[in-house]
């Protein structure tokens, strides 16, 4: 009875520990939830930092790095001996014919035999691969290059995520600016409507002006609604990049106001210098360089079957009939070394080497193609940045002219010196010019972010996610 209670306690303890371990594992696998409750105004750098910390793709990249590290450990383990323990218990019943034969032979010797017998065996075997044509050497190199390539791939994922976050943030910021422009347009016409109604009441203005301005108010409201929907749609994309649950952008959160006086970036380095920097810094370049080294290691692995394999083996085996209580007298031992060398395999070895050589050739050409693509990307981004700077300067000058013209038209209309249509045209020009200025500002910042991503410098100053204590 006591033993049963002890067994129940042991089983209960095991179950508690098991489910506790399951709970810990499940808790560790829960994705990180980005908390924006303490943030009221979100700027670009904060958004990029939050994306690096909360985007699920980054956690997936960390898992790939752990897999690569485990593959390195597997490759290192091949250098150590292998130790195996075996045990068996066999119940054997002889056929009647065999039993009669054994009993006859046993009677001649004055002993007895049973038709059924039990045989118990146990043993320990150790094997050690001493030489395998350098296969393990190249296998370990390949695994280490794979680990470095996986690390570079994660950094490249961070680079692309930061660039995508900048695109989404600036597009959402542009939509938010359009909301402010539409709201200002609506406020302007509401004030004009009040003035027109007052003038009509005292007989100083026509009813047609009141109707016309009401149309303009409705048009401004329609633009405001459209801008709000565009901002909402842009917020979904930004929320997904930030890793927010259900890609829902918080209603309390507002993006930083687009700086109308932002200083345009100045690029003093030549395209050739930027290209050289990119080829040194870009993680996708480093990843392909590691892929080339992996292919070289594969070539060494493909040549391993051309060499003999030398293996050292030793074992201790014991067997006893009728009882599982084996003693030292039931054990024997063997030690040996064997060599095997395949002399012909139907051309498989040669085909394997050709495959490895072509894989390296493919990796080299792919790397060369990426280098050319990086050079082209940087030259294009430089051209786009220069064009965006010129457009921004032009739009800033145009805004000043249009603002002055709108104020002039407003004063003339209020003084009764010009018709309402001229004020409407001036106001529409002002709204359109402010919109184009916002677009030019965002285009300039987008061009700057794209150039930073192309040169591999957009991660500078941002906390990059590491191993999270693994």
Coordinates of C-alpha atoms in Angstrom, one line a residue:
X1 CA 0.0 0.0 0.0
X2 CA 2.8 2.4 0.9
X3 CA 4.6 1.6 -2.4
X4 CA 1.5 2.5 -4.3
X5 CA 1.2 5.8 -2.6
X6 CA 4.8 6.6 -3.3
X7 CA 4.3 5.7 -6.9
X8 CA 1.3 8.0 -7.1
X9 CA 3.3 10.8 -5.6
X10 CA 6.1 10.2 -8.1
X11 CA 3.8 10.1 -11.1
X12 CA 2.0 13.3 -9.8
X13 CA 5.3 15.1 -9.5
X14 CA 6.3 14.1 -13.0
X15 CA 3.0 15.4 -14.4
X16 CA 3.3 18.7 -12.6
X17 CA 6.8 19.2 -13.8
X18 CA 5.8 18.2 -17.4
X19 CA 2.9 20.6 -17.6
X20 CA 5.0 23.4 -15.9
X21 CA 7.6 22.9 -18.6
X22 CA 5.0 23.0 -21.3
X23 CA 3.7 26.3 -19.9
X24 CA 7.2 27.8 -19.9
X25 CA 7.8 26.7 -23.5
X26 CA 4.5 28.1 -24.6
X27 CA 5.2 31.4 -22.7
X28 CA 8.5 31.7 -24.4
X29 CA 7.0 31.2 -27.8
X30 CA 4.4 34.0 -27.4
X31 CA 5.3 36.9 -29.8
X32 CA 6.3 40.2 -28.3
X33 CA 3.4 42.7 -28.2
X34 CA 4.3 46.3 -29.0
X35 CA 2.9 48.6 -26.3
X36 CA 2.1 52.1 -27.6
X37 CA -0.1 53.2 -24.7
X38 CA 2.6 55.6 -23.3
X39 CA 3.3 57.2 -26.7
X40 CA 1.1 60.1 -27.9
X41 CA 3.2 61.3 -30.9
X42 CA 5.1 58.8 -32.9
X43 CA 8.2 59.9 -34.9
X44 CA 10.0 58.0 -37.6
X45 CA 13.0 56.8 -35.5
X46 CA 10.7 55.6 -32.8
X47 CA 8.6 53.7 -35.3
X48 CA 11.6 52.0 -36.8
X49 CA 12.8 51.1 -33.3
X50 CA 9.4 49.6 -32.4
X51 CA 9.3 47.7 -35.7
X52 CA 12.7 46.1 -35.0
X53 CA 11.5 45.0 -31.5
X54 CA 8.0 43.9 -32.3
X55 CA 7.8 42.6 -35.9
X56 CA 7.2 38.8 -35.9
X57 CA 9.6 38.4 -38.8
X58 CA 12.5 39.4 -36.6
X59 CA 11.6 36.6 -34.1
X60 CA 11.5 34.2 -37.0
X61 CA 14.9 35.3 -38.1
X62 CA 16.3 34.7 -34.6
X63 CA 14.9 31.2 -34.7
X64 CA 16.7 30.7 -38.0
X65 CA 20.0 31.8 -36.3
X66 CA 19.4 29.3 -33.5
X67 CA 18.9 26.5 -36.1
X68 CA 22.2 27.5 -37.8
X69 CA 24.0 27.3 -34.5
X70 CA 22.6 23.9 -33.8
X71 CA 23.8 22.7 -37.2
X72 CA 27.3 23.9 -36.2
X73 CA 27.1 21.8 -33.0
X74 CA 26.0 18.8 -35.0
X75 CA 29.0 19.2 -37.3
X76 CA 31.4 19.5 -34.4
X77 CA 29.9 16.4 -32.7
X78 CA 31.0 14.2 -35.7
X79 CA 34.6 14.5 -34.4
X80 CA 33.8 12.7 -31.2
X81 CA 33.5 9.0 -30.6
X82 CA 30.1 7.3 -30.6
X83 CA 29.0 5.2 -27.6
X84 CA 26.1 2.8 -27.8
X85 CA 24.5 0.6 -25.1
X86 CA 22.4 -2.4 -26.1
X87 CA 20.4 -5.0 -24.2
X88 CA 18.0 -7.8 -25.2
X89 CA 16.0 -10.6 -23.7
X90 CA 14.8 -13.5 -25.9
X91 CA 12.5 -16.4 -25.1
X92 CA 13.1 -19.2 -27.4
X93 CA 11.3 -22.5 -27.9
X94 CA 13.0 -25.3 -29.9
X95 CA 11.1 -27.3 -32.4
X96 CA 10.3 -30.9 -31.4
X97 CA 12.8 -32.3 -33.9
X98 CA 15.6 -29.9 -32.6
X99 CA 14.7 -30.6 -29.0
X100 CA 14.8 -34.4 -29.5
X101 CA 18.2 -34.0 -31.2
X102 CA 19.6 -31.8 -28.4
X103 CA 18.2 -34.1 -25.7
X104 CA 19.8 -37.1 -27.3
X105 CA 23.2 -35.4 -27.4
X106 CA 22.7 -34.2 -23.9
X107 CA 22.0 -37.7 -22.6
X108 CA 25.3 -38.9 -24.0
X109 CA 26.9 -36.3 -21.8
X110 CA 24.7 -36.9 -18.8
X111 CA 23.0 -33.5 -18.8
X112 CA 19.5 -32.3 -19.3
X113 CA 18.0 -29.7 -21.6
X114 CA 14.8 -27.8 -21.8
X115 CA 12.7 -27.3 -24.9
X116 CA 12.2 -23.6 -24.0
X117 CA 15.0 -21.3 -22.8
X118 CA 15.6 -17.6 -22.2
X119 CA 18.7 -15.8 -23.5
X120 CA 19.8 -12.4 -22.0
X121 CA 22.4 -10.1 -23.7
X122 CA 23.9 -6.7 -23.0
X123 CA 26.8 -4.8 -24.3
X124 CA 28.6 -1.5 -24.8
X125 CA 30.1 -0.5 -28.2
X126 CA 32.3 2.5 -29.0
X127 CA 33.2 3.6 -32.5
X128 CA 35.5 6.4 -33.6
X129 CA 35.9 7.6 -37.1
X130 CA 39.6 8.5 -37.4
X131 CA 39.7 9.6 -41.1
X132 CA 37.0 10.3 -43.6
X133 CA 38.7 12.1 -46.4
X134 CA 38.4 15.5 -44.6
X135 CA 34.6 15.4 -44.9
X136 CA 34.0 16.5 -41.3
X137 CA 36.4 19.4 -41.8
X138 CA 34.5 20.8 -44.7
X139 CA 31.2 20.0 -43.1
X140 CA 32.1 22.0 -40.1
X141 CA 33.3 24.9 -42.3
X142 CA 30.0 24.8 -44.3
X143 CA 28.0 24.9 -41.1
X144 CA 29.9 27.9 -39.7
X145 CA 29.6 29.8 -43.0
X146 CA 25.9 29.0 -42.9
X147 CA 25.7 30.5 -39.4
X148 CA 27.4 33.6 -40.6
X149 CA 25.1 33.8 -43.7
X150 CA 22.1 33.4 -41.5
X151 CA 23.2 36.2 -39.2
X152 CA 23.8 38.4 -42.3
X153 CA 20.4 37.5 -43.6
X154 CA 18.8 38.6 -40.3
X155 CA 20.6 41.9 -40.5
X156 CA 19.4 42.3 -44.1
X157 CA 15.9 41.6 -42.9
X158 CA 16.3 44.4 -40.3
X159 CA 17.6 46.7 -43.1
X160 CA 14.6 46.0 -45.3
X161 CA 12.2 46.3 -42.3
X162 CA 13.5 49.7 -41.4
X163 CA 13.3 50.8 -45.0
X164 CA 9.7 49.5 -45.3
X165 CA 8.8 51.2 -42.0
X166 CA 10.1 54.5 -43.3
X167 CA 8.0 54.1 -46.5
X168 CA 4.9 53.3 -44.5
X169 CA 5.4 56.0 -41.9
X170 CA 6.1 58.8 -44.4
X171 CA 3.1 57.8 -46.6
X172 CA 0.9 57.9 -43.5
X173 CA 2.5 61.2 -42.4
X174 CA 1.6 62.6 -45.9
X175 CA -2.0 61.4 -45.5
X176 CA -2.1 63.0 -42.1
X177 CA -0.8 66.3 -43.6
X178 CA -3.5 66.2 -46.2
X179 CA -6.0 65.9 -43.3
X180 CA -4.5 69.1 -41.8
X181 CA -4.6 70.9 -45.2
X182 CA -8.2 69.8 -45.8
X183 CA -9.3 70.8 -42.3
X184 CA -7.6 74.2 -42.8
X185 CA -9.4 74.6 -46.1
X186 CA -12.7 73.8 -44.4
X187 CA -12.1 76.3 -41.6
X188 CA -11.3 79.0 -44.2
X189 CA -14.5 78.5 -46.1
X190 CA -16.6 78.3 -42.9
X191 CA -15.3 81.7 -41.9
X192 CA -16.0 83.0 -45.4
X193 CA -19.5 81.5 -45.2
X194 CA -20.2 83.4 -42.0
X195 CA -19.0 86.6 -43.5
X196 CA -21.1 86.0 -46.7
X197 CA -24.2 85.3 -44.7
X198 CA -23.7 88.4 -42.6
X199 CA -23.3 90.5 -45.7
X200 CA -26.4 89.0 -47.2
X201 CA -28.4 89.8 -44.1
X202 CA -27.5 93.5 -44.3
X203 CA -28.0 93.5 -48.0
X204 CA -24.3 94.0 -48.8
X205 CA -23.8 90.7 -50.6
X206 CA -25.6 88.4 -53.0
X207 CA -27.2 85.0 -52.1
X208 CA -25.2 83.4 -54.8
X209 CA -22.0 84.0 -52.9
X210 CA -23.5 82.1 -49.9
X211 CA -24.5 79.2 -52.1
X212 CA -21.1 79.1 -53.8
X213 CA -19.2 79.1 -50.5
X214 CA -21.4 76.3 -49.1
X215 CA -20.4 74.2 -52.1
X216 CA -16.7 75.0 -51.3
X217 CA -17.3 74.0 -47.6
X218 CA -18.8 70.7 -48.7
X219 CA -15.9 70.1 -51.1
X220 CA -13.4 70.7 -48.3
X221 CA -15.3 68.3 -46.1
X222 CA -15.3 65.7 -48.8
X223 CA -11.5 66.1 -49.2
X224 CA -11.2 65.8 -45.4
X225 CA -13.1 62.5 -45.4
X226 CA -11.0 61.1 -48.2
X227 CA -7.8 62.1 -46.5
X228 CA -8.9 60.5 -43.2
X229 CA -9.7 57.2 -45.0
X230 CA -6.3 57.3 -46.7
X231 CA -4.6 57.9 -43.3
X232 CA -6.6 55.0 -41.8
X233 CA -5.5 52.7 -44.7
X234 CA -1.9 53.8 -44.4
X235 CA -2.1 53.2 -40.6
X236 CA -3.0 49.5 -41.2
X237 CA 0.2 48.9 -43.2
X238 CA 2.3 50.8 -40.6
X239 CA 0.7 48.8 -37.7
X240 CA 1.5 45.5 -39.4
X241 CA 5.2 46.5 -39.7
X242 CA 5.3 47.6 -36.0
X243 CA 3.9 44.1 -35.0
X244 CA 0.7 45.5 -33.5
X245 CA -2.0 42.9 -32.8
X246 CA -4.5 42.6 -35.7
X247 CA -2.7 45.4 -37.5
X248 CA -4.8 48.0 -35.7
X249 CA -3.3 51.4 -35.4
X250 CA -4.3 53.1 -32.0
X251 CA -6.8 55.8 -32.3
X252 CA -5.1 58.0 -29.7
X253 CA -1.8 58.0 -31.6
X254 CA -0.8 60.8 -33.8
X255 CA 2.2 60.9 -36.1
X256 CA 4.8 63.7 -35.8
X257 CA 3.9 66.7 -37.9
X258 CA 5.6 67.0 -41.2
X259 CA 8.4 69.5 -40.7
X260 CA 7.8 72.2 -43.4
X261 CA 11.3 73.7 -42.8
X262 CA 13.2 70.4 -42.8
X263 CA 16.8 70.8 -44.1
X264 CA 17.3 68.9 -47.3
X265 CA 20.0 66.2 -47.0
X266 CA 23.3 67.0 -48.7
X267 CA 25.3 64.2 -50.2
X268 CA 29.0 65.1 -50.5
X269 CA 30.3 61.7 -51.5
X270 CA 30.7 60.5 -55.0
X271 CA 28.6 57.6 -56.4
X272 CA 31.8 55.5 -56.6
X273 CA 32.6 56.0 -52.9
X274 CA 29.0 55.2 -51.9
X275 CA 29.0 52.1 -54.0
X276 CA 32.2 51.0 -52.4
X277 CA 30.8 51.6 -48.9
X278 CA 27.6 49.6 -49.8
X279 CA 29.6 46.7 -51.1
X280 CA 31.4 46.6 -47.7
X281 CA 28.4 47.3 -45.5
X282 CA 25.4 45.6 -47.1
X283 CA 24.4 42.4 -45.2
X284 CA 23.0 40.8 -48.4
X285 CA 26.4 41.1 -50.0
X286 CA 28.0 39.5 -46.9
X287 CA 25.3 36.7 -47.0
X288 CA 26.1 35.8 -50.6
X289 CA 29.9 35.9 -49.9
X290 CA 29.2 33.3 -47.2
X291 CA 27.1 31.3 -49.7
X292 CA 30.2 31.3 -52.0
X293 CA 32.3 30.0 -49.1
X294 CA 29.7 27.3 -48.4
X295 CA 29.9 26.2 -52.0
X296 CA 33.7 25.9 -51.7
X297 CA 33.2 23.8 -48.6
X298 CA 30.7 21.6 -50.5
X299 CA 33.4 21.1 -53.1
X300 CA 35.7 19.7 -50.5
X301 CA 33.0 17.5 -49.1
X302 CA 32.3 16.1 -52.6
X303 CA 35.9 14.9 -52.9
X304 CA 35.9 13.0 -49.6
X305 CA 34.6 9.7 -51.1
X306 CA 37.9 9.6 -53.1
X307 CA 39.7 8.8 -49.9
X308 CA 39.5 5.7 -47.6
X309 CA 37.7 5.7 -44.3
X310 CA 39.4 4.5 -41.2
X311 CA 37.3 3.6 -38.1
X312 CA 38.3 2.3 -34.7
X313 CA 35.7 0.2 -32.9
X314 CA 35.6 -1.6 -29.5
X315 CA 32.8 -3.4 -27.7
X316 CA 32.0 -5.4 -24.6
X317 CA 29.3 -8.0 -25.0
X318 CA 27.8 -10.4 -22.5
X319 CA 25.2 -13.2 -22.8
X320 CA 23.6 -15.7 -20.4
X321 CA 20.9 -18.3 -20.8
X322 CA 18.1 -18.7 -18.2
X323 CA 19.0 -15.7 -16.0
X324 CA 19.3 -11.9 -16.5
X325 CA 21.9 -11.6 -13.7
X326 CA 25.0 -11.4 -15.9
X327 CA 28.3 -11.5 -14.2
X328 CA 31.8 -10.6 -15.3
X329 CA 32.3 -14.2 -16.4
X330 CA 29.6 -13.7 -19.0
X331 CA 31.3 -10.8 -20.8
X332 CA 33.9 -10.7 -23.6
X333 CA 35.4 -7.8 -25.5
X334 CA 36.6 -7.0 -29.0
X335 CA 38.8 -4.2 -30.3
X336 CA 39.5 -3.6 -33.9
X337 CA 40.2 -1.1 -36.7
X338 CA 38.8 -1.3 -40.1
X339 CA 39.3 0.6 -43.4
X340 CA 37.0 0.9 -46.3
X341 CA 37.6 2.4 -49.7
X342 CA 35.2 2.6 -52.5
X343 CA 37.0 2.2 -55.8
X344 CA 34.0 2.6 -58.1
X345 CA 30.5 3.9 -57.7
X346 CA 29.2 4.2 -61.2
X347 CA 30.4 7.7 -61.7
X348 CA 28.5 9.1 -58.8
X349 CA 31.6 10.7 -57.2
X350 CA 32.5 12.6 -60.4
X351 CA 28.9 13.8 -60.8
X352 CA 28.9 15.0 -57.2
X353 CA 32.0 17.0 -57.8
X354 CA 30.6 18.6 -60.9
X355 CA 27.4 19.5 -59.1
X356 CA 29.5 21.2 -56.3
X357 CA 31.6 23.1 -58.8
X358 CA 28.5 24.3 -60.7
X359 CA 26.9 25.3 -57.4
X360 CA 29.9 27.5 -56.6
X361 CA 29.8 29.0 -60.1
X362 CA 26.1 29.9 -59.6
X363 CA 26.9 31.5 -56.2
X364 CA 29.8 33.6 -57.7
X365 CA 27.6 34.8 -60.6
X366 CA 24.7 35.6 -58.2
X367 CA 27.1 37.6 -56.1
X368 CA 28.4 39.5 -59.1
X369 CA 24.8 40.2 -60.2
X370 CA 23.9 41.6 -56.7
X371 CA 27.0 43.9 -56.8
X372 CA 25.8 45.3 -60.1
X373 CA 22.3 45.7 -58.8
X374 CA 23.6 47.6 -55.7
X375 CA 25.6 50.0 -57.9
X376 CA 22.6 50.7 -60.1
X377 CA 20.3 51.2 -57.0
X378 CA 22.6 53.7 -55.5
X379 CA 23.0 55.7 -58.7
X380 CA 19.2 55.7 -59.2
X381 CA 18.6 56.8 -55.5
X382 CA 21.1 59.6 -55.9
X383 CA 19.4 60.9 -59.0
X384 CA 16.0 60.7 -57.3
X385 CA 17.3 62.5 -54.2
X386 CA 18.7 65.3 -56.4
X387 CA 15.4 65.7 -58.3
X388 CA 13.5 65.7 -55.0
X389 CA 15.7 68.5 -53.6
X390 CA 15.1 70.6 -56.6
X391 CA 11.4 70.1 -56.5
X392 CA 11.3 70.9 -52.8
X393 CA 13.1 74.2 -53.3
X394 CA 10.7 75.1 -56.1
X395 CA 7.6 74.2 -54.1
X396 CA 8.8 76.3 -51.1
X397 CA 9.2 79.3 -53.3
X398 CA 5.8 78.7 -55.0
X399 CA 4.0 78.4 -51.6
X400 CA 5.1 81.9 -50.7
X401 CA 3.9 83.3 -54.0
X402 CA 0.5 81.5 -53.8
X403 CA 0.0 82.5 -50.1
X404 CA 0.6 86.2 -51.0
X405 CA -1.8 85.8 -54.0
X406 CA -4.5 84.2 -51.8
X407 CA -4.3 86.9 -49.2
X408 CA -4.5 89.6 -51.9
X409 CA -7.6 87.9 -53.4
X410 CA -9.2 87.6 -50.0
X411 CA -8.7 91.3 -49.2
X412 CA -10.0 92.4 -52.7
X413 CA -13.1 90.2 -52.3
X414 CA -13.9 91.5 -48.8
X415 CA -13.4 95.0 -50.1
X416 CA -15.8 94.3 -53.0
X417 CA -13.1 94.9 -55.6
X418 CA -13.0 91.3 -57.1
X419 CA -15.6 88.5 -57.5
X420 CA -15.8 85.4 -55.4
X421 CA -14.5 83.2 -58.2
X422 CA -11.1 84.8 -58.0
X423 CA -10.9 84.0 -54.2
X424 CA -12.0 80.4 -54.9
X425 CA -9.3 80.0 -57.5
X426 CA -6.7 81.5 -55.2
X427 CA -7.7 79.2 -52.3
X428 CA -7.7 76.1 -54.6
X429 CA -4.2 77.1 -55.8
X430 CA -3.1 77.5 -52.2
X431 CA -4.5 74.1 -51.1
X432 CA -3.0 72.4 -54.2
X433 CA 0.4 74.1 -53.6
X434 CA 0.5 73.1 -49.9
X435 CA -0.3 69.5 -51.0
X436 CA 2.5 69.5 -53.5
X437 CA 4.9 70.9 -50.9
X438 CA 4.0 68.1 -48.5
X439 CA 4.5 65.6 -51.4
X440 CA 7.9 67.2 -52.2
X441 CA 8.9 67.0 -48.5
X442 CA 7.9 63.3 -48.2
X443 CA 9.5 62.5 -51.6
X444 CA 12.8 64.1 -50.4
X445 CA 12.7 62.1 -47.1
X446 CA 11.8 58.9 -49.0
X447 CA 14.7 59.4 -51.3
X448 CA 17.0 59.9 -48.4
X449 CA 15.7 56.7 -46.6
X450 CA 16.1 54.7 -49.8
X451 CA 19.7 55.9 -50.3
X452 CA 20.5 55.0 -46.6
X453 CA 19.0 51.5 -47.2
X454 CA 20.9 51.1 -50.4
X455 CA 24.2 51.9 -48.8
X456 CA 23.4 49.8 -45.7
X457 CA 23.5 52.8 -43.3
X458 CA 19.8 52.9 -42.3
X459 CA 20.4 50.8 -39.2
X460 CA 23.0 53.2 -37.8
X461 CA 21.7 54.6 -34.5
X462 CA 18.9 52.1 -34.1
X463 CA 19.0 49.3 -31.5
X464 CA 19.2 46.1 -33.4
X465 CA 17.5 43.0 -31.9
X466 CA 20.1 40.4 -30.7
X467 CA 19.7 37.0 -29.3
X468 CA 17.3 38.0 -26.5
X469 CA 19.4 36.1 -24.0
X470 CA 19.4 32.8 -25.8

